Amino acid sequence: QGLKPLVPTESPDLIFGTSKPTPGLPATEPSLNTNKVPDLQKVFQRSDGLPIHLKRGYPDKMLYRTTMALTIGGTIYCLIALYIASHPKTQ
């Protein structure tokens, strides 16, 4: 007769730690087995004078330019809309 043990005697079922392969993926997928972090660390830690958001080359440059163009275009559009709203049409 005593108190129930605080720690369960059985280990709980693993939820995320299964060692079974995912059914939809092939077992020999090379992109799943290679660790790309050390290579990316070398790229981003290189001291070449480029900002961190432009280190990976052409795709980063295009993404940066597209973002800047949309930002400037949106700002101009907002200023035009504000100007039009501040000068209502007279009837």
Coordinates of N, CA and C in Angstrom, one line a residue:
Q1 N 0.9 -1.2 0.0 CA 0.0 0.0 0.0 C 0.9 1.2 0.0
G2 N 1.1 2.0 -0.5 CA 1.9 3.2 -0.4 C 1.5 4.2 -1.5
L3 N 2.3 5.1 -1.8 CA 2.0 6.1 -2.8 C 2.4 5.5 -4.2
K4 N 1.7 6.0 -5.2 CA 2.1 5.6 -6.6 C 3.4 6.3 -6.9
P5 N 4.3 5.6 -7.7 CA 5.5 6.2 -8.1 C 5.3 7.4 -9.0
L6 N 6.1 8.4 -8.8 CA 6.0 9.7 -9.6 C 6.5 9.5 -11.0
V7 N 7.5 8.7 -11.2 CA 8.0 8.4 -12.5 C 7.3 7.2 -13.1
P8 N 6.8 7.3 -14.3 CA 6.2 6.1 -14.9 C 7.2 5.0 -15.1
T9 N 6.8 3.8 -14.9 CA 7.7 2.7 -15.1 C 7.9 2.3 -16.5
E10 N 7.1 2.7 -17.4 CA 7.3 2.4 -18.8 C 7.7 3.7 -19.5
S11 N 8.6 3.6 -20.5 CA 9.0 4.8 -21.3 C 7.9 5.1 -22.3
P12 N 7.6 6.4 -22.4 CA 6.5 6.8 -23.4 C 6.9 6.5 -24.8
D13 N 6.0 6.4 -25.7 CA 6.2 6.2 -27.1 C 6.9 7.4 -27.7
L14 N 7.8 7.3 -28.6 CA 8.5 8.4 -29.2 C 7.6 9.0 -30.2
I15 N 7.5 10.3 -30.2 CA 6.7 11.0 -31.2 C 7.5 11.4 -32.4
F16 N 8.6 12.1 -32.2 CA 9.4 12.7 -33.3 C 10.7 11.9 -33.5
G17 N 11.0 11.0 -32.6 CA 12.3 10.4 -32.7 C 12.3 9.0 -33.3
T18 N 11.5 8.8 -34.3 CA 11.4 7.5 -34.9 C 12.6 7.4 -35.9
S19 N 13.1 6.1 -36.0 CA 14.2 5.9 -36.9 C 13.7 5.3 -38.2
K20 N 12.4 5.2 -38.4 CA 11.9 4.6 -39.6 C 12.0 5.7 -40.7
P21 N 12.3 5.3 -42.0 CA 12.4 6.3 -43.1 C 11.0 6.8 -43.4
T22 N 10.9 8.0 -43.9 CA 9.6 8.5 -44.3 C 9.1 7.7 -45.5
P23 N 7.8 7.3 -45.6 CA 7.4 6.5 -46.7 C 7.5 7.1 -48.1
G24 N 7.4 8.4 -48.2 CA 7.3 9.0 -49.5 C 8.7 9.3 -50.1
L25 N 9.8 9.3 -49.3 CA 11.1 9.7 -49.7 C 12.0 8.5 -50.0
P26 N 12.8 8.5 -51.0 CA 13.7 7.4 -51.2 C 14.8 7.4 -50.1
A27 N 15.3 6.2 -49.8 CA 16.3 6.1 -48.7 C 17.7 6.7 -49.1
T28 N 18.0 6.8 -50.4 CA 19.3 7.2 -50.7 C 19.3 8.6 -51.3
E29 N 18.5 9.5 -50.9 CA 18.4 10.9 -51.4 C 19.7 11.6 -50.9
P30 N 20.5 12.1 -51.8 CA 21.8 12.7 -51.4 C 21.6 14.0 -50.7
S31 N 20.6 14.8 -51.0 CA 20.4 16.1 -50.3 C 20.1 15.9 -48.8
L32 N 19.5 14.8 -48.5 CA 19.2 14.5 -47.1 C 20.4 14.1 -46.3
N33 N 21.4 13.5 -46.9 CA 22.5 13.0 -46.2 C 23.7 13.9 -46.1
T34 N 23.7 15.0 -46.8 CA 24.8 15.9 -46.8 C 24.5 17.1 -45.9
N35 N 25.5 17.5 -45.1 CA 25.4 18.7 -44.3 C 26.0 19.9 -45.0
K36 N 25.2 20.9 -45.3 CA 25.6 22.0 -46.1 C 26.0 23.2 -45.2
V37 N 25.8 23.1 -43.9 CA 26.1 24.2 -42.9 C 27.5 24.6 -42.9
P38 N 28.5 23.7 -42.9 CA 29.9 24.1 -42.9 C 30.3 24.9 -44.2
D39 N 29.8 24.5 -45.3 CA 30.0 25.2 -46.6 C 29.4 26.6 -46.5
L40 N 28.2 26.7 -46.0 CA 27.6 28.0 -46.0 C 28.2 28.9 -44.9
Q41 N 28.8 28.3 -43.9 CA 29.5 29.1 -42.9 C 30.8 29.7 -43.5
K42 N 31.4 28.9 -44.4 CA 32.6 29.5 -45.1 C 32.2 30.6 -46.0
V43 N 31.1 30.5 -46.7 CA 30.7 31.6 -47.6 C 30.4 32.8 -46.8
F44 N 29.6 32.7 -45.7 CA 29.1 33.9 -45.0 C 30.2 34.5 -44.1
Q45 N 31.2 33.7 -43.7 CA 32.2 34.3 -42.9 C 33.4 34.9 -43.6
R46 N 33.4 34.7 -44.9 CA 34.5 35.2 -45.8 C 34.5 36.8 -45.7
S47 N 35.7 37.4 -45.5 CA 35.7 38.8 -45.4 C 36.1 39.4 -46.8
D48 N 35.1 39.6 -47.6 CA 35.3 40.1 -49.0 C 34.6 41.5 -49.2
G49 N 34.1 42.1 -48.1 CA 33.6 43.4 -48.2 C 32.1 43.5 -48.6
L50 N 31.5 42.4 -48.9 CA 30.1 42.4 -49.2 C 29.2 42.3 -48.0
P51 N 28.0 43.0 -48.0 CA 27.1 42.8 -46.9 C 26.6 41.4 -46.9
I52 N 26.1 40.9 -45.7 CA 25.7 39.6 -45.5 C 24.6 39.2 -46.4
H53 N 23.7 40.1 -46.8 CA 22.5 39.8 -47.6 C 22.9 39.7 -49.1
L54 N 24.1 39.9 -49.5 CA 24.5 39.8 -50.9 C 25.6 38.7 -51.1
K55 N 25.9 37.9 -50.1 CA 27.1 37.0 -50.1 C 26.9 35.8 -51.1
R56 N 25.7 35.4 -51.4 CA 25.5 34.2 -52.2 C 25.4 34.5 -53.7
G57 N 25.6 35.7 -54.1 CA 25.7 36.0 -55.6 C 24.5 36.6 -56.2
Y58 N 24.3 36.1 -57.5 CA 23.3 36.7 -58.4 C 21.8 36.5 -57.8
P59 N 21.4 35.4 -57.2 CA 20.0 35.3 -56.7 C 19.8 36.3 -55.6
D60 N 20.8 36.5 -54.7 CA 20.6 37.5 -53.7 C 20.6 38.9 -54.2
K61 N 21.3 39.2 -55.2 CA 21.3 40.5 -55.8 C 19.9 40.8 -56.5
M62 N 19.4 39.8 -57.2 CA 18.1 40.0 -57.8 C 17.0 40.2 -56.7
L63 N 17.0 39.4 -55.7 CA 16.1 39.5 -54.6 C 16.2 40.9 -53.9
Y64 N 17.4 41.3 -53.7 CA 17.6 42.6 -53.1 C 17.1 43.8 -54.0
R65 N 17.4 43.7 -55.3 CA 16.9 44.7 -56.2 C 15.4 44.7 -56.3
T66 N 14.8 43.5 -56.4 CA 13.3 43.4 -56.5 C 12.7 44.0 -55.2
T67 N 13.2 43.7 -54.1 CA 12.7 44.2 -52.8 C 12.8 45.7 -52.8
M68 N 13.9 46.3 -53.2 CA 14.1 47.7 -53.2 C 13.2 48.4 -54.2
A69 N 13.0 47.8 -55.4 CA 12.1 48.4 -56.4 C 10.7 48.4 -55.9
L70 N 10.2 47.3 -55.2 CA 8.9 47.3 -54.7 C 8.7 48.3 -53.6
T71 N 9.7 48.4 -52.7 CA 9.6 49.3 -51.6 C 9.5 50.8 -52.1
I72 N 10.4 51.2 -53.0 CA 10.4 52.5 -53.6 C 9.1 52.8 -54.4
G73 N 8.7 51.8 -55.2 CA 7.4 51.9 -55.9 C 6.2 52.1 -55.0
G74 N 6.2 51.3 -53.9 CA 5.1 51.4 -52.9 C 5.1 52.7 -52.2
T75 N 6.3 53.2 -51.9 CA 6.3 54.5 -51.2 C 5.8 55.6 -52.2
I76 N 6.2 55.6 -53.4 CA 5.7 56.6 -54.4 C 4.2 56.5 -54.6
Y77 N 3.7 55.3 -54.7 CA 2.3 55.0 -54.8 C 1.5 55.6 -53.6
C78 N 2.1 55.4 -52.4 CA 1.4 55.9 -51.2 C 1.4 57.4 -51.2
L79 N 2.5 58.0 -51.6 CA 2.5 59.5 -51.6 C 1.6 60.0 -52.6
I80 N 1.5 59.4 -53.8 CA 0.5 59.9 -54.8 C -0.9 59.7 -54.3
A81 N -1.2 58.6 -53.6 CA -2.6 58.3 -53.1 C -2.9 59.3 -52.0
L82 N -1.9 59.7 -51.2 CA -2.1 60.7 -50.1 C -2.3 62.0 -50.7
Y83 N -1.6 62.4 -51.8 CA -1.8 63.7 -52.5 C -3.2 63.8 -53.1
I84 N -3.7 62.7 -53.7 CA -5.0 62.7 -54.4 C -6.1 62.8 -53.3
A85 N -5.9 62.1 -52.2 CA -6.9 62.1 -51.1 C -6.9 63.4 -50.4
S86 N -5.8 64.2 -50.4 CA -5.8 65.5 -49.7 C -6.4 66.6 -50.6
H87 N -6.5 66.4 -51.9 CA -7.1 67.3 -52.8 C -8.4 66.8 -53.4
P88 N -9.5 66.8 -52.7 CA -10.7 66.2 -53.3 C -11.2 67.0 -54.5
K89 N -11.9 66.4 -55.3 CA -12.5 67.0 -56.5 C -13.6 68.0 -56.1
T90 N -13.7 69.1 -56.7 CA -14.7 70.1 -56.4 C -15.9 69.9 -57.4
Q91 N -17.1 70.1 -56.9 CA -18.2 69.9 -57.8 C -18.9 71.2 -58.1

